[in-house]
XYZ file of C-alpha atoms in Angstrom:
673
model
C 143.750 93.744 62.357
C 143.556 91.670 65.649
C 146.601 89.869 66.541
C 145.857 86.536 68.929
C 147.993 86.610 71.779
C 151.251 84.099 71.369
C 150.980 80.780 73.162
C 153.169 79.686 76.067
C 154.965 77.544 74.184
C 155.672 79.967 71.375
C 157.176 82.368 74.316
C 159.370 79.749 75.162
C 160.539 79.476 71.889
C 161.280 83.026 70.967
C 162.999 83.626 74.430
C 166.431 82.353 73.271
C 166.255 84.345 70.220
C 165.523 87.228 72.414
C 168.646 86.738 74.619
C 170.618 86.071 71.541
C 169.694 89.797 70.267
C 170.461 90.860 73.732
C 173.927 89.662 73.686
C 175.452 92.083 76.210
C 173.985 89.679 78.948
C 175.979 88.200 81.243
C 175.677 84.876 82.476
C 175.400 85.718 86.367
C 172.081 87.747 85.083
C 171.092 85.250 82.900
C 171.122 82.657 85.769
C 168.553 84.200 87.200
C 165.955 84.281 84.245
C 163.851 81.356 85.858
C 163.672 83.091 89.602
C 161.608 86.294 90.583
C 162.553 89.887 89.146
C 164.088 92.471 91.366
C 162.153 94.872 93.418
C 163.196 98.538 93.456
C 162.426 100.501 96.638
C 162.345 104.466 96.528
C 164.244 106.659 98.977
C 161.945 106.322 102.170
C 160.267 103.208 101.158
C 159.532 101.111 103.959
C 161.329 97.366 104.434
C 159.606 95.035 106.425
C 161.572 92.142 107.533
C 160.437 88.644 107.849
C 161.625 85.771 110.267
C 161.831 81.683 109.530
C 162.160 79.274 112.004
C 164.576 78.974 114.921
C 167.169 76.507 113.837
C 170.294 74.509 115.533
C 172.847 72.480 114.187
C 172.790 70.494 117.279
C 169.111 69.656 117.550
C 167.346 68.758 114.055
C 163.924 70.206 115.336
C 163.331 73.613 114.057
C 160.905 75.672 116.389
C 158.407 78.660 115.469
C 160.174 82.010 116.030
C 157.376 83.632 118.154
C 157.782 80.199 120.559
C 159.881 82.584 122.758
C 158.886 85.781 124.080
C 159.749 87.983 121.009
C 158.417 91.044 119.798
C 155.290 90.953 117.678
C 154.022 93.414 115.237
C 151.339 95.761 116.138
C 148.811 94.230 113.717
C 149.527 90.849 114.854
C 151.749 88.129 113.289
C 150.881 86.937 109.560
C 151.736 83.805 108.006
C 153.971 84.483 104.422
C 152.398 82.183 101.374
C 154.912 79.039 101.375
C 155.481 76.532 98.941
C 155.199 73.012 99.108
C 158.617 72.487 99.525
C 159.157 75.091 102.059
C 156.486 73.317 104.202
C 158.037 70.258 103.735
C 161.818 71.528 104.684
C 159.949 72.901 107.939
C 160.245 76.344 107.130
C 157.500 78.926 108.579
C 158.057 82.584 107.435
C 156.077 85.008 109.519
C 156.032 88.691 110.075
C 158.179 90.723 112.767
C 158.082 94.024 113.825
C 161.694 95.275 112.201
C 160.897 97.551 109.884
C 162.665 100.609 108.646
C 162.676 103.362 105.606
C 165.090 102.750 102.287
C 168.267 104.581 102.806
C 167.502 106.091 106.007
C 170.048 105.519 108.842
C 168.988 105.589 112.207
C 171.147 107.845 114.452
C 170.099 106.292 117.749
C 168.524 103.029 118.773
C 165.082 102.234 118.139
C 162.861 100.940 120.566
C 160.809 97.910 119.884
C 159.100 96.503 123.144
C 159.366 95.304 126.221
C 157.800 92.144 126.973
C 155.771 91.064 130.284
C 158.025 89.510 132.910
C 159.399 86.345 131.888
C 157.879 83.374 133.518
C 160.075 80.510 135.032
C 158.957 78.192 132.386
C 159.499 80.433 129.661
C 162.733 81.044 130.863
C 163.952 77.804 131.314
C 162.552 77.034 127.778
C 164.915 80.094 126.484
C 167.929 78.830 128.289
C 167.309 75.585 126.517
C 166.968 77.090 123.198
C 170.429 79.000 124.243
C 172.357 75.899 125.042
C 171.226 74.115 121.990
C 172.598 76.969 119.954
C 169.236 77.970 118.285
C 169.581 80.696 115.538
C 167.208 83.592 114.522
C 166.564 83.706 110.775
C 165.840 87.052 109.617
C 165.074 87.690 105.959
C 164.972 90.698 104.035
C 163.698 90.964 100.554
C 164.076 86.873 100.614
C 167.860 87.376 101.897
C 169.081 85.710 105.397
C 170.718 87.899 107.487
C 174.336 87.386 107.647
C 176.713 87.461 110.972
C 180.614 87.730 110.386
C 182.886 86.420 113.477
C 186.757 86.282 113.549
C 188.450 82.942 112.890
C 189.718 81.961 116.421
C 192.598 80.308 114.814
C 193.228 83.149 112.418
C 192.057 86.422 113.243
C 192.467 87.804 109.842
C 189.963 85.368 108.178
C 186.313 86.386 108.602
C 183.622 83.410 109.362
C 180.189 83.867 107.555
C 177.174 82.374 109.265
C 173.357 82.770 108.342
C 171.248 84.009 111.445
C 172.094 84.884 114.949
C 172.062 83.008 118.197
C 169.297 83.530 120.508
C 171.762 84.436 123.427
C 174.672 83.038 124.899
C 175.897 81.316 128.192
C 179.019 83.204 129.569
C 181.909 82.147 131.603
C 179.786 82.824 134.974
C 177.246 80.087 133.870
C 174.473 82.894 133.485
C 172.286 83.055 130.323
C 172.050 86.256 128.130
C 169.847 87.214 125.622
C 170.692 89.279 122.616
C 167.989 91.824 122.515
C 169.675 94.304 120.098
C 170.362 94.050 116.535
C 172.739 96.318 114.596
C 171.558 95.957 110.969
C 173.112 96.760 108.022
C 171.656 96.703 104.728
C 173.683 96.585 101.663
C 172.060 98.555 98.638
C 172.676 98.942 94.555
C 171.275 102.014 93.125
C 169.681 101.710 89.823
C 171.913 102.895 86.752
C 170.790 105.614 84.978
C 170.292 104.014 81.751
C 167.107 102.498 83.291
C 166.111 98.988 83.741
C 168.475 96.028 82.236
C 167.011 93.805 79.435
C 167.257 90.461 81.242
C 165.175 92.433 83.792
C 162.745 93.763 81.338
C 162.300 90.150 79.908
C 161.524 88.835 83.595
C 159.068 91.616 83.990
C 156.913 90.958 81.119
C 154.621 88.473 80.324
C 155.396 87.986 76.399
C 159.377 88.436 77.085
C 159.408 91.553 73.937
C 157.921 94.662 75.773
C 160.309 96.730 77.276
C 158.703 97.989 80.462
C 160.383 99.987 83.653
C 160.103 98.668 86.995
C 158.469 100.614 89.676
C 160.781 103.475 91.372
C 162.012 104.480 87.858
C 165.638 106.408 88.243
C 166.797 106.627 91.550
C 165.609 103.088 92.980
C 167.498 100.386 95.215
C 168.014 96.976 95.252
C 168.515 95.158 98.392
C 171.925 93.264 97.611
C 172.929 92.453 101.216
C 171.548 91.839 104.806
C 173.877 91.499 107.889
C 173.709 91.737 111.392
C 175.519 92.279 114.780
C 173.654 90.781 117.638
C 173.992 92.706 120.832
C 173.126 91.962 124.590
C 172.454 95.403 126.340
C 171.120 96.174 129.720
C 168.952 99.133 129.015
C 168.557 101.373 131.915
C 164.767 101.919 133.227
C 165.017 105.472 132.715
C 165.989 104.887 128.927
C 163.014 102.855 127.972
C 160.447 104.142 130.422
C 157.036 105.300 128.304
C 158.803 104.287 125.214
C 156.372 103.200 122.509
C 157.499 101.039 119.423
C 159.686 102.870 116.682
C 160.361 105.481 119.633
C 163.984 106.230 119.233
C 166.171 106.663 122.604
C 169.831 106.737 123.523
C 171.186 103.183 124.345
C 174.506 102.122 125.334
C 174.998 100.027 122.409
C 174.743 102.631 119.598
C 178.320 103.727 120.816
C 179.509 100.081 119.980
C 178.094 96.902 119.615
C 180.269 94.154 120.729
C 178.629 90.642 120.865
C 181.486 89.742 123.562
C 180.268 91.857 125.962
C 177.058 90.987 127.517
C 174.306 92.673 129.673
C 170.887 91.297 129.352
C 170.634 88.776 131.868
C 168.030 86.144 131.466
C 166.071 86.064 135.039
C 162.624 84.644 135.637
C 159.855 87.487 136.632
C 162.048 89.872 134.759
C 160.840 91.613 131.508
C 163.254 91.781 128.395
C 163.543 95.456 126.251
C 164.533 94.619 122.588
C 165.782 97.218 120.160
C 167.565 97.775 117.010
C 169.793 100.044 114.684
C 169.985 99.923 110.808
C 172.500 101.592 108.240
C 172.374 101.219 104.913
C 175.612 101.233 102.601
C 176.089 101.093 98.979
C 177.384 98.378 97.499
C 178.836 97.483 93.876
C 177.462 94.002 94.208
C 174.621 94.001 91.421
C 171.208 92.408 92.072
C 172.090 89.167 89.975
C 174.711 88.420 92.041
C 173.377 89.191 95.352
C 173.392 85.462 96.322
C 176.717 85.146 95.343
C 178.081 85.733 99.346
C 175.431 82.960 100.421
C 176.440 80.254 97.746
C 179.810 80.670 97.758
C 181.605 77.415 98.519
C 185.394 76.772 99.151
C 187.186 73.522 98.324
C 186.616 73.893 94.746
C 189.852 71.781 93.992
C 188.623 69.140 96.038
C 185.489 68.624 93.575
C 187.822 68.631 90.883
C 189.797 65.992 92.796
C 186.823 63.786 93.342
C 185.967 64.295 89.567
C 189.675 62.876 88.488
C 189.321 60.426 90.829
C 185.953 59.177 89.448
C 187.372 59.353 85.855
C 190.463 57.182 86.791
C 188.025 54.643 88.206
C 185.615 54.819 85.284
C 188.308 54.410 82.777
C 189.985 51.428 84.318
C 186.596 49.578 84.545
C 185.608 50.573 80.898
C 189.277 49.074 79.965
C 188.551 45.770 81.663
C 184.897 45.625 79.874
C 186.654 46.322 76.572
C 189.306 43.343 77.127
C 186.067 41.504 77.723
C 184.434 42.505 74.833
C 187.260 42.772 72.337
C 189.474 39.979 73.479
C 188.291 37.476 76.057
C 184.797 36.893 74.193
C 185.921 37.053 70.565
C 188.699 34.517 71.400
C 186.159 32.352 73.309
C 183.636 32.509 70.595
C 186.409 31.335 67.920
C 187.317 28.743 70.300
C 183.537 27.542 70.421
C 183.053 27.531 66.652
C 186.081 25.662 65.958
C 185.077 22.867 68.608
C 181.519 23.023 67.097
C 183.068 22.278 63.532
C 184.449 19.198 64.815
C 183.442 15.917 66.128
C 181.471 15.417 68.968
C 183.708 14.098 71.285
C 186.068 17.420 71.494
C 182.938 19.237 72.229
C 183.514 17.795 75.961
C 186.642 20.153 76.120
C 183.805 23.227 75.911
C 184.128 25.193 79.131
C 183.032 28.582 80.532
C 180.443 30.605 79.586
C 178.900 28.848 77.132
C 177.780 26.152 78.825
C 175.260 28.018 80.917
C 173.326 29.143 77.628
C 170.258 26.894 78.344
C 169.894 28.367 81.849
C 171.243 31.834 81.599
C 167.832 33.368 81.007
C 165.983 31.315 83.167
C 163.226 32.832 85.779
C 165.309 34.361 89.149
C 164.067 33.540 92.340
C 161.378 36.164 93.728
C 161.097 37.707 90.024
C 158.191 40.433 90.953
C 160.079 41.664 93.772
C 163.264 42.002 91.580
C 160.964 43.790 88.838
C 159.246 46.152 91.354
C 162.689 46.994 92.885
C 164.214 47.753 89.463
C 161.484 50.103 88.387
C 161.408 52.031 91.866
C 164.761 52.453 90.875
C 164.434 53.680 87.472
C 162.330 56.512 88.990
C 164.830 57.400 91.650
C 167.327 57.718 89.327
C 165.167 59.082 86.529
C 164.269 62.299 89.566
C 167.538 62.501 90.545
C 168.890 63.408 87.052
C 166.320 65.882 86.033
C 166.187 67.740 89.692
C 170.037 68.021 89.510
C 169.907 68.631 85.693
C 167.439 71.647 86.385
C 169.419 73.063 89.393
C 172.367 72.919 87.528
C 171.036 75.025 84.649
C 169.221 77.397 87.326
C 165.917 76.940 87.206
C 165.789 76.187 91.093
C 167.106 79.198 92.119
C 167.991 79.982 95.983
C 165.648 82.666 95.833
C 163.019 80.477 95.722
C 162.834 78.825 99.089
C 161.881 75.098 98.490
C 161.996 74.781 94.832
C 164.594 72.146 94.932
C 162.079 69.673 97.167
C 158.874 70.608 95.315
C 160.723 69.665 91.942
C 162.030 66.443 93.107
C 158.401 65.600 94.453
C 156.763 66.607 91.454
C 159.211 64.679 89.149
C 158.997 61.720 91.505
C 154.976 61.548 90.870
C 155.166 61.998 87.460
C 157.980 59.662 86.713
C 155.686 56.786 88.009
C 154.987 56.264 84.354
C 158.554 54.903 84.008
C 158.281 52.988 87.345
C 155.646 50.904 85.975
C 156.387 50.557 82.547
C 159.820 49.276 83.708
C 158.646 47.004 86.232
C 156.102 45.206 83.988
C 158.235 45.080 80.855
C 160.791 43.518 82.870
C 158.496 41.041 84.517
C 157.063 39.906 80.990
C 161.040 39.522 79.509
C 161.694 37.544 82.772
C 158.587 35.267 82.287
C 159.255 34.890 78.302
C 156.073 36.451 77.645
C 154.133 33.604 79.158
C 150.727 33.767 77.483
C 147.795 34.595 79.318
C 149.752 35.119 82.757
C 151.686 37.444 81.187
C 148.172 39.276 79.701
C 146.704 39.691 83.365
C 149.298 39.537 85.967
C 151.174 42.750 84.973
C 148.475 44.456 87.165
C 149.783 43.063 90.167
C 153.311 44.054 89.185
C 152.212 47.553 88.820
C 150.396 47.941 91.758
C 153.074 46.481 94.033
C 155.540 49.091 92.119
C 153.045 51.881 93.115
C 153.204 50.649 96.985
C 156.589 49.014 97.905
C 159.191 52.084 98.039
C 156.408 54.772 98.361
C 154.915 52.769 101.155
C 158.124 52.515 103.021
C 159.011 55.871 102.726
C 155.697 57.079 103.392
C 155.916 54.919 106.695
C 158.902 56.168 107.952
C 158.079 59.845 106.618
C 154.877 59.385 108.912
C 156.387 58.148 111.948
C 159.379 60.758 112.351
C 156.155 63.379 111.680
C 154.557 62.132 114.485
C 157.706 62.296 116.691
C 157.932 66.118 115.383
C 154.417 66.752 116.307
C 154.475 65.785 119.548
C 157.728 67.906 120.247
C 155.737 70.863 118.473
C 158.389 71.424 116.041
C 157.651 73.300 112.721
C 159.738 70.435 111.052
C 156.202 68.417 111.472
C 154.270 68.589 108.206
C 150.727 70.052 108.999
C 147.997 67.517 108.664
C 146.342 69.328 105.635
C 149.743 68.984 103.753
C 149.859 65.319 105.152
C 146.756 64.909 103.493
C 147.636 66.687 100.616
C 150.605 64.350 100.350
C 148.734 61.149 100.437
C 146.125 62.304 98.024
C 148.911 63.173 95.620
C 150.333 59.312 95.824
C 147.239 57.964 95.687
C 145.273 59.865 92.985
C 148.621 61.164 90.749
C 151.524 58.215 91.593
C 149.368 55.451 91.451
C 147.490 56.196 88.376
C 150.421 57.082 86.723
C 152.000 53.754 87.744
C 149.518 51.654 86.801
C 149.076 53.765 83.254
C 153.002 52.837 82.458
C 152.032 49.154 83.572
C 149.282 49.136 80.785
C 151.505 50.629 77.976
C 154.433 47.855 79.078
C 151.521 45.131 78.755
C 150.528 46.130 75.184
C 154.065 46.195 73.771
C 155.597 42.687 72.737
C 158.068 41.172 74.940
C 161.586 40.766 74.213
C 162.558 37.085 72.863
C 165.475 35.761 74.040
C 168.675 34.562 71.887
C 168.313 31.110 73.371
C 165.957 28.744 74.699
C 166.064 27.653 78.193
C 166.293 24.353 79.646
C 163.198 22.683 81.567
C 165.917 20.944 83.948
C 168.133 23.836 85.930
C 172.046 23.294 85.388
C 173.902 22.190 88.633
C 176.194 25.072 89.565
C 179.511 23.808 90.161
C 180.905 24.533 93.830
C 183.391 27.352 94.284
C 186.188 28.182 96.957
C 184.885 31.566 97.629
C 181.465 32.645 97.529
C 180.340 34.984 94.681
C 178.521 37.090 96.954
C 181.608 38.163 98.698
C 182.696 39.812 95.431
C 179.048 41.801 95.354
C 180.084 43.027 98.714
C 183.456 44.033 97.742
C 182.277 45.607 94.322
C 180.391 48.371 95.844
C 183.532 50.350 96.798
C 183.848 51.402 93.485
C 180.944 53.187 93.196
C 181.344 54.487 96.667
C 184.697 56.151 95.872
C 183.045 57.794 92.837
C 180.591 59.944 95.098
C 182.127 59.952 98.593
C 183.752 63.633 98.348
C 180.169 64.840 97.157
C 178.412 62.680 99.583
C 180.758 65.006 102.696
C 179.421 68.224 101.315
C 175.740 67.026 100.531
C 175.640 65.768 104.362
C 177.040 68.853 105.730
C 174.487 70.645 103.749
C 171.402 68.352 105.167
C 172.714 68.292 108.727
C 175.151 71.164 109.309
C 173.185 73.904 107.872
C 175.735 74.294 105.167
C 175.394 75.776 101.411
C 175.272 73.003 98.690
C 175.026 74.919 95.118
C 177.549 73.344 93.023
C 175.255 70.970 90.992
C 177.430 71.053 87.997
C 179.861 69.401 89.834
C 177.120 66.810 91.254
C 176.011 66.231 87.387
C 178.991 65.167 86.213
C 179.479 62.927 89.454
C 176.261 61.242 88.860
C 177.043 60.657 85.560
C 179.948 58.751 86.320
C 178.574 57.114 88.956
C 176.342 55.468 86.551
C 178.928 54.396 84.288
C 181.073 52.726 87.238
C 177.768 50.996 88.473
C 177.119 49.617 85.027
C 180.880 48.725 84.439
C 181.085 46.804 87.920
C 178.171 44.880 87.451
C 178.805 43.552 83.792
C 182.229 42.800 84.902
C 180.768 40.311 88.084
C 178.279 39.188 85.911
C 181.131 37.837 83.349
C 183.085 36.822 85.941
C 180.104 34.572 87.148
C 179.201 33.065 84.069
C 182.863 31.839 83.418
C 182.774 29.815 86.386
C 179.545 28.411 85.019
C 177.176 29.940 87.480
C 174.097 31.548 86.021
C 172.226 32.771 88.656
C 173.432 36.439 87.786
C 170.127 38.242 88.013
C 170.003 39.215 91.721
C 174.125 39.707 91.989
C 174.102 42.280 88.914
C 171.544 43.986 90.963
C 173.405 43.916 94.069
C 176.803 44.317 92.767
C 176.245 48.144 91.947
C 173.631 48.351 94.527
C 175.880 47.392 97.811
C 177.298 50.966 97.428
C 174.110 51.910 99.895
C 176.031 49.448 102.653
C 178.999 51.876 102.243
C 176.826 55.070 102.184
C 175.106 53.364 105.477
C 178.436 52.886 107.022
C 179.649 56.618 106.268
C 176.355 57.753 107.487
C 177.067 56.130 110.849
C 180.878 57.364 110.801
C 179.445 61.187 109.754
C 177.189 60.649 112.886
C 180.163 59.716 115.092
C 183.022 62.022 114.265
C 181.471 65.051 112.247
C 178.152 65.383 114.529
C 179.163 64.803 117.742
C 177.205 68.078 118.995
C 173.925 66.186 118.018
C 171.669 66.463 120.915
C 168.930 64.422 121.917
C 167.438 61.165 120.919
C 164.806 62.844 118.823
C 167.531 64.489 116.589
C 169.108 60.842 116.276
C 166.093 59.338 115.375
C 165.681 61.741 112.541
C 169.221 61.359 111.260
C 168.907 57.455 111.453
C 165.400 57.458 109.488
C 166.625 59.473 106.682
C 169.662 57.802 106.482
C 168.093 54.350 106.247
C 165.667 55.983 103.312
C 168.262 57.609 101.486
C 170.452 54.164 101.464
C 167.707 52.342 100.316
C 167.113 54.851 97.511
C 170.472 54.909 96.439
C 170.614 50.881 96.027
C 167.384 50.761 94.209
C 168.905 53.501 91.673
C 172.133 51.761 91.362
C 170.869 48.133 91.466
C 168.694 49.280 88.459
C 171.518 50.597 86.552
C 173.451 47.482 87.462
C 170.811 44.987 86.317
C 170.148 46.902 83.299
C 173.772 46.915 81.988
C 174.454 43.225 82.645
C 171.063 42.332 80.834
C 172.137 44.114 77.643
C 175.780 42.573 78.422
C 174.305 38.849 78.739
C 171.553 39.454 75.690
C 174.576 40.722 73.133
C 176.836 37.865 74.442
C 174.428 34.828 73.736
C 173.215 36.385 70.623
C 176.546 36.337 69.066
C 177.009 32.768 69.741
C 175.711 29.819 67.502
C 174.431 27.251 69.093
C 172.951 23.972 68.062
């Protein structure tokens, strides 16, 4: 009897049971289930090094590696296949001539190439890259190369940095190129019992057949890649008539000290490049090889941030409970008592019950409000799902660009939520207004498809043109640019319209009270309610500002951020704070007979974006003081504005949603004539 092959859904269902049966799998190994499986190399097998774009912490313009006169492979430069997220991040992975045999140490320097005499223009370009602190980012088996430096303040402490500088400017004002690399490859030898169970699961399509990896016994996995760059002036006699990969005697093999420079950069003088490699066995296993890259100090700071946020949430929750359990119930009891007495006593009624005939009155610019809330729901959903998947390990650091690709895909798919929320809220605001509500939803859904995506795409296009003009790899290729436009028009827009169509078929929510035809006059107040709205943003900002520092450092200083578990908790606390702040301010406004709560509830929590924008300015002045050039500043300002706008929409949607249900509950519990 022939058995049918299991469906992908069935495979996903049985994987947890298989993992349960193989209970000796460690959590670190299980983390890599969604990622790639290890490649085992036999002794003597060739390892090829790749390279990413040249990057700098002071300049946010990545450039191609071969924009400088480096050695190219004999068979030409080939581009590696890259994901959508890698291209959007500016990654351009290419092949290099650096190659060596597994577990074969070199006893002398390996000659790479001797360039043509450097032209004056090329020399000026290299000097500019050195002055801007550009780094070379080599990759081996997807691992970035790491360089260790001694801390000048504490010499016993080593600082870890990915990549190595193109060169250095010495005290004499001359520029020197790092032309010799001392590479160290850390490898882990395969255990005698063969492949591990998790590796077998990752290597098979049906997750039940156990197979061995290529290489069998004695195979090695790459678990580390380190470099010590040197500037060495190879003598003319030492490299004369040498071809690529020929070994020769070099001054660097006796000792490679990065502080000692020798290869001076001069116009009309060639550059000679070389390298050496050493293999070391390491106890680090393959599933843990990224720990050195993802290790982040300051765990106590993250816990302090969460504890601080919990205190704020608890404080606001206590206020909300007091409002609901004591103040509101007392008001309800008072109103019912007055309602049972003679009519002259009803003049004593004051507070939120007096605005019952106006509390659900249509706000100003209702379409814009509905569209902003719909886009906010989409952005919030994208953030929650992306962070959740990253926290569960489904976006492995080995898969470069997976985070950005996931964010883009989730944003496109959640167009359904944006369209549904916008149209549903619009119908509710308009009280399901007959024929208008039946046909006007198309206009609302179309606007939800284009308002925030249009603003974001306009800023993205403007900044991309700047990057194109400067020849940076950060510029999105034209073909990918067209693909992004097609995804917007043929995926995001139809899904948004579909969500609007579904919402238009759903019966609108009936208000518990009727709205008067004539609007009630709002009493004058000594203090503008918008002042409270502006101050309210401090509470949500206090919840996230510590994590915001680490995120900004990851985006603009090249530091690693991979504590998505902390970020998920902070995001949940942020949502709770935004909801509570908006409810408290809405109740305060109703108590002074101000029924105009719609927009204020949105900005009560959305005002946190103004503080984020202010913090971005602070970060630019005090932490990014090394940022050089107007182009880098334009990139920083443009993306900071987009980030603040996205946060405002997401937090504003939370605040308005919480306030709406609070007002709906409040007036559905009171008896009105």
